[in-house]
Coordinates of C-alpha atoms and ligand atoms in Angstrom, one line a residue:
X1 CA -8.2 -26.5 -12.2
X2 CA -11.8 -27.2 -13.2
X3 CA -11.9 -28.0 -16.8
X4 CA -15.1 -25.8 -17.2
X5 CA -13.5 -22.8 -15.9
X6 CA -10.1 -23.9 -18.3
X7 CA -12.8 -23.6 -21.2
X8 CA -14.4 -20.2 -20.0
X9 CA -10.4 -18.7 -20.5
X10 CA -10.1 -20.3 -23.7
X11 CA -13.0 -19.2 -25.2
X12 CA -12.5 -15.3 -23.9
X13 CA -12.1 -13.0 -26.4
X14 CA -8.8 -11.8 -24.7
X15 CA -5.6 -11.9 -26.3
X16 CA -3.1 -15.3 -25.9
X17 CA -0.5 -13.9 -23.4
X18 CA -3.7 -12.7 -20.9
X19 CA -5.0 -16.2 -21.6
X20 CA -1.8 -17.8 -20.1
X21 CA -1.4 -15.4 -17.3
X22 CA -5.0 -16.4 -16.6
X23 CA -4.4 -20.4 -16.8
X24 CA -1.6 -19.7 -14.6
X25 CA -3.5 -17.7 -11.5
X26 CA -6.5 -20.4 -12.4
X27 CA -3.6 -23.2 -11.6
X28 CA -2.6 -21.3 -8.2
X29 CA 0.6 -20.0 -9.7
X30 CA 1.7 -17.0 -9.0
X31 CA 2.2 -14.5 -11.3
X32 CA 5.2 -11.7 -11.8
X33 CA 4.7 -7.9 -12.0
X34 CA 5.0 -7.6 -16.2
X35 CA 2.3 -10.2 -15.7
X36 CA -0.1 -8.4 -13.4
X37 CA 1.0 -5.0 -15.6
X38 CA -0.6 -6.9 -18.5
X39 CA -3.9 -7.8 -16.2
X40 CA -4.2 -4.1 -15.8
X41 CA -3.7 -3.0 -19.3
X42 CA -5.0 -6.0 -21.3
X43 CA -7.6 -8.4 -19.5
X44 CA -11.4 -7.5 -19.9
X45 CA -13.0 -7.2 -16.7
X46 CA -15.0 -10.1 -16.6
X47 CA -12.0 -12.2 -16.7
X48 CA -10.4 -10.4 -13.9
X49 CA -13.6 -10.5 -11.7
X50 CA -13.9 -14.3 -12.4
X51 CA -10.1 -14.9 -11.9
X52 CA -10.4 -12.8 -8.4
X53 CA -13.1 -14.5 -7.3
X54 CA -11.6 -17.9 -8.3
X55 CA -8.4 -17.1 -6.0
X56 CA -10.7 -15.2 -3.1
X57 CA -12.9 -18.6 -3.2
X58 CA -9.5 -20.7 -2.5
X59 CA -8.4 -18.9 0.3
X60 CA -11.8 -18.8 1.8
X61 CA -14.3 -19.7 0.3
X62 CA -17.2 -17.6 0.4
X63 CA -17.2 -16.3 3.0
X64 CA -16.8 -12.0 4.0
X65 CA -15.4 -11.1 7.3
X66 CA -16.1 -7.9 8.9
X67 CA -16.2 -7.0 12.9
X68 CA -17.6 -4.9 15.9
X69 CA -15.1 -2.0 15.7
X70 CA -15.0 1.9 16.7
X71 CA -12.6 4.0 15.6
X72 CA -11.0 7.1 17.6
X73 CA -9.7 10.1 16.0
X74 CA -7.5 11.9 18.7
X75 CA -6.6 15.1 16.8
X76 CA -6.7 16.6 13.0
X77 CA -3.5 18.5 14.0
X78 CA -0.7 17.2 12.2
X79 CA 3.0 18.3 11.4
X80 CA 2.7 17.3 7.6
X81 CA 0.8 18.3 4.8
X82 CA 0.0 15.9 2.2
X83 CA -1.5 17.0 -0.5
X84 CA -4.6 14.4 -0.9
X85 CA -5.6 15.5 2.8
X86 CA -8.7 16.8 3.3
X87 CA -8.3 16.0 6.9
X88 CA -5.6 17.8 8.7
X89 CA -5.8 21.5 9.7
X90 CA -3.6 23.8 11.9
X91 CA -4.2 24.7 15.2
X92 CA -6.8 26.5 15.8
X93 CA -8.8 26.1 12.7
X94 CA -12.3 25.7 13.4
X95 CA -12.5 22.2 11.6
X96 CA -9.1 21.3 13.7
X97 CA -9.7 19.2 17.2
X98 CA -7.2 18.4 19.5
X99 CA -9.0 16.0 22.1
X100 CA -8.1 15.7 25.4
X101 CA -7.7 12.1 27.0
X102 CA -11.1 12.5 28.8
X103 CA -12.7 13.4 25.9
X104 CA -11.1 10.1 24.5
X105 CA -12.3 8.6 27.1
X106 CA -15.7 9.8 27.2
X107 CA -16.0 8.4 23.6
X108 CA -15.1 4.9 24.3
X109 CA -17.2 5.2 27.5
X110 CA -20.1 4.7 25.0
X111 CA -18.9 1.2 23.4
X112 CA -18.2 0.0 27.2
X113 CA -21.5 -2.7 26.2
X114 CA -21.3 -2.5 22.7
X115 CA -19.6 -5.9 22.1
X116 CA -17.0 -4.4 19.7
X117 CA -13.8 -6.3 19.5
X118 CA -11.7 -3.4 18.3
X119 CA -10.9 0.4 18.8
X120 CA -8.9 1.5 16.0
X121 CA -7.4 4.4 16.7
X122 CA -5.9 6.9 14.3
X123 CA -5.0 10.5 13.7
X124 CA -3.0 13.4 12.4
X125 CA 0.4 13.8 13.8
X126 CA -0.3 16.1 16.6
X127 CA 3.6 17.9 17.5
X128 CA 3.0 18.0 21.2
X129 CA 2.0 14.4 22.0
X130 CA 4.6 11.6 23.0
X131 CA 4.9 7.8 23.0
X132 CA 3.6 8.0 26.9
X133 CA 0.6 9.9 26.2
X134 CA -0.1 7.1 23.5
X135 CA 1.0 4.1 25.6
X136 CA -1.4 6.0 28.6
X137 CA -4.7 6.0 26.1
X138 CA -4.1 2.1 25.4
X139 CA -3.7 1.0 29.0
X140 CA -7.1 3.8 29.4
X141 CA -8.7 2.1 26.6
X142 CA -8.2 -1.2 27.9
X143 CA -9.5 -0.3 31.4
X144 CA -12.6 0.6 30.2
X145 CA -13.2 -2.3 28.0
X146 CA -11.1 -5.3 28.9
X147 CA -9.9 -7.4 26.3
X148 CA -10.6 -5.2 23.8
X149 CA -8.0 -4.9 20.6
X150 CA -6.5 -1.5 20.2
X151 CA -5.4 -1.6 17.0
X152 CA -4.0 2.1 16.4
X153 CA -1.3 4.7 14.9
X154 CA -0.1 4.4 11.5
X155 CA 3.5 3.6 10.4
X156 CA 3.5 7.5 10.2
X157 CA 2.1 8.3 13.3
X158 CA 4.4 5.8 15.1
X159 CA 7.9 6.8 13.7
X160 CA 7.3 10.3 15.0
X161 CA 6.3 9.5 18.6
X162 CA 9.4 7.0 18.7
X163 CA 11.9 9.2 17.2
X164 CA 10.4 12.0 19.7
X165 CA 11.8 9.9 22.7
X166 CA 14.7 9.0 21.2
X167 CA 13.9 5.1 20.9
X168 CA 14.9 2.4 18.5
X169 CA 12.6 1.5 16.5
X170 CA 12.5 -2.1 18.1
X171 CA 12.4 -0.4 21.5
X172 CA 9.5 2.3 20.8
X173 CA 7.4 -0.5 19.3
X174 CA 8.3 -3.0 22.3
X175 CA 7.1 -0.3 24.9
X176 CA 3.7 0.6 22.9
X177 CA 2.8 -3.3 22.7
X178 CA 3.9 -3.8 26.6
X179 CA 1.4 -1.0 27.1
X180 CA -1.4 -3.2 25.3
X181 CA -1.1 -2.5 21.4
X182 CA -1.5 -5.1 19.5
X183 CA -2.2 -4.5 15.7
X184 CA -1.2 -1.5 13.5
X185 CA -3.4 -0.3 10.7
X186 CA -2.2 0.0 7.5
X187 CA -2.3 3.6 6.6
X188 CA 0.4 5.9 5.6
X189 CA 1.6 3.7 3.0
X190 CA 0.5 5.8 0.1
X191 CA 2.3 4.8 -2.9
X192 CA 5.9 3.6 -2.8
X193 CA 7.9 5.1 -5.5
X194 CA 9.7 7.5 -4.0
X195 CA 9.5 10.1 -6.8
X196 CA 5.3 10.2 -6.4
X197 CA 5.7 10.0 -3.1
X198 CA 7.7 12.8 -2.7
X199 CA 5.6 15.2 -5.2
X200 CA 1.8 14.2 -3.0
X201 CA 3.6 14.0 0.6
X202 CA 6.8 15.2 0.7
X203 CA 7.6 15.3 4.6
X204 CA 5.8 12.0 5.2
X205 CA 7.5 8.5 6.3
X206 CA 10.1 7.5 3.7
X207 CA 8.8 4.2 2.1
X208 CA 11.5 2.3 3.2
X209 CA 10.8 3.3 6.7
X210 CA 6.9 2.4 6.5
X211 CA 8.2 -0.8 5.5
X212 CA 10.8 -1.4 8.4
X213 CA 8.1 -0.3 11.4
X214 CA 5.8 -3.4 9.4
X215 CA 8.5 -5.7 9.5
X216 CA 10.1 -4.4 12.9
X217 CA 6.2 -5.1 14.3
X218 CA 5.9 -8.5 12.6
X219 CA 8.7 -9.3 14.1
X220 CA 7.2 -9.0 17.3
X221 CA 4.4 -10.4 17.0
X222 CA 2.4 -7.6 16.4
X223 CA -0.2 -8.1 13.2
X224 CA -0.4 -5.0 10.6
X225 CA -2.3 -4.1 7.6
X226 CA -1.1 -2.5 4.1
X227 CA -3.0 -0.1 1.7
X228 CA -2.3 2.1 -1.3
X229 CA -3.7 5.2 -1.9
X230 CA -4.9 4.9 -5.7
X231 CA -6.8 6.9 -8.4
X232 CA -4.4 10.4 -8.2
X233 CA -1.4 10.5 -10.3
X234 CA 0.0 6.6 -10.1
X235 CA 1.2 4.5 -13.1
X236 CA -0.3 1.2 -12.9
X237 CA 3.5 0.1 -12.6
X238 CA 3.9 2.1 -9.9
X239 CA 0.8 0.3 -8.2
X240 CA 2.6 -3.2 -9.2
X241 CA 5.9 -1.7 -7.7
X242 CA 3.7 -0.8 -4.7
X243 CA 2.0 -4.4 -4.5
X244 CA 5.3 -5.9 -5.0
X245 CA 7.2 -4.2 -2.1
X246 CA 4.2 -5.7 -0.1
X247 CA 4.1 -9.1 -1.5
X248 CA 7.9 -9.3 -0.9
X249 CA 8.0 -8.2 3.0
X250 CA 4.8 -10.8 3.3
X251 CA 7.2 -13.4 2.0
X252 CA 9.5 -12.6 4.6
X253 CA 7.9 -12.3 7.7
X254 CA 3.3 -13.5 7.2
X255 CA 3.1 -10.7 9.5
X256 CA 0.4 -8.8 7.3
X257 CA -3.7 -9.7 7.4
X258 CA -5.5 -7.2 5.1
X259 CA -4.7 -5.5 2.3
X260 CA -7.1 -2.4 2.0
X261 CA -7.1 -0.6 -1.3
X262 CA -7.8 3.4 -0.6
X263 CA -9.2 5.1 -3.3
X264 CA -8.0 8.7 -3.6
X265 CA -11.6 11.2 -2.7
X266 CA -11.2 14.5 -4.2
X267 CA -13.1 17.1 -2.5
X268 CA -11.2 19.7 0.2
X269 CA -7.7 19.0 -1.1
X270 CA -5.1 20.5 -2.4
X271 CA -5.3 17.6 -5.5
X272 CA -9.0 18.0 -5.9
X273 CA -8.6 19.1 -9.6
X274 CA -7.3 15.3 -10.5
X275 CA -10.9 14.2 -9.6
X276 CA -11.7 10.8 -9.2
X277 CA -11.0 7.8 -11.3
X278 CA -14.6 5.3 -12.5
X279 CA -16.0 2.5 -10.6
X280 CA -14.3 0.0 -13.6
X281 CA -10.4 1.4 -11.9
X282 CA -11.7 0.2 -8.3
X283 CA -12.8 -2.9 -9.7
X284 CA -10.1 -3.7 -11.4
X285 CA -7.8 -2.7 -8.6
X286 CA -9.6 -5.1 -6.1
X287 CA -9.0 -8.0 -8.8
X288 CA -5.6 -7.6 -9.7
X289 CA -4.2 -7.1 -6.3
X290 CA -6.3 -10.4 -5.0
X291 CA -4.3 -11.7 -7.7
X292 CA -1.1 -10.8 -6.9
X293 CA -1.5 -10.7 -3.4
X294 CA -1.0 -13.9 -3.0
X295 CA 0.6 -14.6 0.3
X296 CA -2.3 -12.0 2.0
X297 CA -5.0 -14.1 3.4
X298 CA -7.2 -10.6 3.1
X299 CA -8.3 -8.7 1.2
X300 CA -10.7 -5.1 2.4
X301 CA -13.1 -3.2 1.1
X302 CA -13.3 -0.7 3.1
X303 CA -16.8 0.3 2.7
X304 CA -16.5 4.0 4.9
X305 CA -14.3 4.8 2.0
X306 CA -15.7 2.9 -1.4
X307 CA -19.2 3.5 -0.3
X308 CA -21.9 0.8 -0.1
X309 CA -22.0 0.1 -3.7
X310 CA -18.8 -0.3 -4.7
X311 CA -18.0 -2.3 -1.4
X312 CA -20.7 -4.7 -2.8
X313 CA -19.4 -5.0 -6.1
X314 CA -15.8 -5.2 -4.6
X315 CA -17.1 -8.6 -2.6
X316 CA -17.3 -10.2 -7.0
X317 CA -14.0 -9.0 -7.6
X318 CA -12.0 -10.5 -4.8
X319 CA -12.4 -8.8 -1.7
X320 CA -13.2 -11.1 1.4
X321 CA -13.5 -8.2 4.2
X322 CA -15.5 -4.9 4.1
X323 CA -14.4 -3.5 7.6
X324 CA -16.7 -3.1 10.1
X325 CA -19.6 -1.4 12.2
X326 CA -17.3 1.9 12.6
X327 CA -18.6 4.9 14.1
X328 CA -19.1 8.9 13.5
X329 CA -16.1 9.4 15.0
X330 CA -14.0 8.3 12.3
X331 CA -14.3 11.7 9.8
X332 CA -11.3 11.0 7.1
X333 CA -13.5 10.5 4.8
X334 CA -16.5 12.7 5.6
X335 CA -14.2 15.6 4.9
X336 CA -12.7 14.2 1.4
X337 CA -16.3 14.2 0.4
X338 CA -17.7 10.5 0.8
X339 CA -21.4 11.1 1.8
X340 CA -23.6 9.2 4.4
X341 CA -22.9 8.1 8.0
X342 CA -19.9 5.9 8.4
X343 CA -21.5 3.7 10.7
X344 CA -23.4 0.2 10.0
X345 CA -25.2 -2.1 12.4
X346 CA -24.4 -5.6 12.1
X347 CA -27.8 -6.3 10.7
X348 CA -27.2 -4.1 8.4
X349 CA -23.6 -5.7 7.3
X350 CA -24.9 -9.1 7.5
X351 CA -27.7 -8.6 5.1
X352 CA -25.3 -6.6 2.4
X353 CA -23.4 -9.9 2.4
X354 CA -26.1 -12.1 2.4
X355 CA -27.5 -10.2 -0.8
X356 CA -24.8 -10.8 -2.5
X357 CA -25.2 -14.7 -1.9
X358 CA -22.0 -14.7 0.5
X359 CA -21.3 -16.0 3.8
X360 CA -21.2 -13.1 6.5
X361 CA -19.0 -14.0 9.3
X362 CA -17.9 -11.9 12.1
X363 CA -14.0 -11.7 13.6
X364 CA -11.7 -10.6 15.7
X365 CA -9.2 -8.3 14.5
X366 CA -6.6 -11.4 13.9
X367 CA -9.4 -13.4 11.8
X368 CA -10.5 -15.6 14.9
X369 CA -14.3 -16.5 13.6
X370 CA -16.6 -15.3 16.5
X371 CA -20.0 -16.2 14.3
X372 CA -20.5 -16.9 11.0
X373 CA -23.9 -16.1 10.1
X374 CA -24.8 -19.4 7.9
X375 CA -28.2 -19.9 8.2
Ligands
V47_401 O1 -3.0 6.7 5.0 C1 -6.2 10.3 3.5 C2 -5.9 7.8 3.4 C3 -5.4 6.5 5.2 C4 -7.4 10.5 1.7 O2 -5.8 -0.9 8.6 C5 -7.2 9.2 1.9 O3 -7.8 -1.7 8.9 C6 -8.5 8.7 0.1 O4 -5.3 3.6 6.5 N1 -8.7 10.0 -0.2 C7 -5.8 6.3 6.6 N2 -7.7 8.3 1.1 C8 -6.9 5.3 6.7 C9 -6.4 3.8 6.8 C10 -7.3 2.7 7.2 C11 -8.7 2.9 7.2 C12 -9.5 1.9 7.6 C13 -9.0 0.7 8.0 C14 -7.6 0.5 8.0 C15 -7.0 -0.8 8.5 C16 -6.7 1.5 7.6 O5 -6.4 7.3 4.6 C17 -4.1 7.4 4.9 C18 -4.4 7.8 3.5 O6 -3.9 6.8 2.6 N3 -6.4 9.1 3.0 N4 -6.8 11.2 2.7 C19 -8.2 10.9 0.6 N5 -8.4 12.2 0.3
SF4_402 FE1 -1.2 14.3 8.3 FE2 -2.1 11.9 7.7 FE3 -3.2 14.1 6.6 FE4 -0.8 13.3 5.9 S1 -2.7 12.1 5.5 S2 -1.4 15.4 6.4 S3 0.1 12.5 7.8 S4 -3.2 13.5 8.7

């Protein structure tokens, strides 16, 4: 460790056991959960900031990733009914859409020259679609833009379909990435305790199954990501016991790239009198799990849903990937009250980095560097 930043913790006004736990991360070392609960509770934000960027810097250097994505949204239907949606809606609601595979089709007709690398495609859990309709819109997908990524359905979205055609989990998984799927975002994680998670989405996938369909699709060679939904009604143990669950499944099988903090976005929701926690809780979310992350090689800001200025802030405080172009398509957060567009020309990206006297570099959805913007 660099004896200047050894003197910058020993002068900090923060108490002795921080000061340890920050020599430690400063030395590599990683910490334990009492230790990263003390981060939360005890260490002044500067420290964190510098300590996050210390370990983002490590892993790689300074540069910020993002890509040339598009997300689809099939349907806003869905069988369950968390209570931090502002997103699903029955049948026949006017906000509710149910789009059929043309119109699916017709959407990704328009990124055919775009140069994106990846449709992310995600959704509620509509009760009359099947595996084959889904492993149909992949192979679609693909014709229309070969060599494209579909990275698509959440843990939530997959152990419905799979349990619909009476699969193994292996099996259902197997037959999705034989019809082209190769990476599975990291929604429908939520937060792991079981007794939160029971009280904010009752009928949602257990947390022990969310974290079998990861490892089952690490296992075969399919990439995922991990989030927590955070800022609602979650002990900062219960975001440890959250990271931890992660951390340890990471150990096992390195089959996770991105870890995506979500905040919770009040508006349209059956939570919406909890509001919304300050910038200072994002902050020092992004630090802490850069911190204890640290077998994740990534960690995202995902700017559609921390807005611009936070996402810029979040690139100080360990965060080494803020998404990418997106699309109007994508309305989860639209409707939980997040304002502006969600889209972003990579112009547009590349100078947000650049301002922040980073390194912009464009990806694929596995990391692969396609350009990094240096100059
Ligand atoms: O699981 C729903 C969240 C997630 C709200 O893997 C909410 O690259 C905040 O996971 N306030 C889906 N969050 C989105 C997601 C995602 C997004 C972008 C990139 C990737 C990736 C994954 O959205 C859900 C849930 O946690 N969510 N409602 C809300 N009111
Ligand atoms: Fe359905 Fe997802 Fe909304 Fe939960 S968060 S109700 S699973 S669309």
């Amino acid at each position: 460790m660099d004896t200047f930043f050894n003197s910058i913790i020993q002068s900090s006004s923060c108490d002795g056991e921080v000061k340890n736990i920050a020599l430690k991360v400063a030395d590599g070392e990683r910490i334990t959960t009492d230790e990263a609960l003390s981060l939360y509770q005890s260490a002044p934000l500067s420290l964190l900031g510098m300590l996050a960027f210390a370990v983002k810097e490590r892993n790689t250097g300074r540069r910020v990733f993002f890509n040339r994505n598009f997300h689809i949204e099939p349907t806003n239907v869905c069988v369950n009914n968390c209570k931090f949606c502002s997103y699903k809606k029955p049948k026949g609601d006017a906000q509710a859409w149910e789009l059929s595979l043309s119109e699916i089709l017709h959407q990704v007709e328009r990124y055919r020259h775009s140069r994106a690398t990846e449709c992310h495609i995600v959704g509620g859990v509509h009760p009359d679609r099947d595996i084959d309709y889904y492993c149909n819109l992949i192979r679609e997908v693909k014709n229309i833009i070969p060599g494209i990524v579909v990275k698509a359905f959440t843990a939530v979205e997959i152990e419905y379909m799979v349990n619909k055609a009476g699969l193994s989990l292996r099996d259902g998984l197997q037959k999705l990435k034989d019809a082209g799927l190769e990476s599975i975002p990291g929604g429908g994680a939520e937060i792991f305790n079981e007794e939160l998670r029971a009280k904010i989405c009752p009928e949602k996938t257990k947390s022990s199954k969310w974290l079998e369909i990861h490892r089952t699709a690490h296992q075969l060679g399919i990439s995922t990501n991990a989030t927590i939904l955070y800022g609602h009604l979650e002990t900062y143990a219960q975001r440890i016991d959250h990271l931890n669950r992660l951390r340890t499944l990471q150990d096992e099988t390195h089959g996770f790239s991105a870890f995506i903090p979500l905040k919770y976005r009040h508006e349209n929701n059956s939570m919406s009198n909890i509001g919304e926690v300050p910038l200072l809780e994002d902050l020092k979310n992004y630090a802490v799990s850069r911190i204890f992350l640290d077998n994740f090689p990534h960690i995202k800001a995902y700017w559609v849903m921390s807005g611009l200025e936070t996402t810029r802030l979040a690139l100080q405080f360990g965060a080494d990937d803020i998404d990418g172009t997106v699309n109007d398509s994508t309305k989860i957060y639209t409707m939980a009250g997040v304002g502006g567009k969600p889209v972003m020309t990579v112009e547009q990206i590349v100078d947000l980095i650049k301002s922040e006297n980073l390194v912009p570099v464009e990806r694929d959805t596995f990391y692969n560097i396609i350009k990094e913007y240096d100059d």
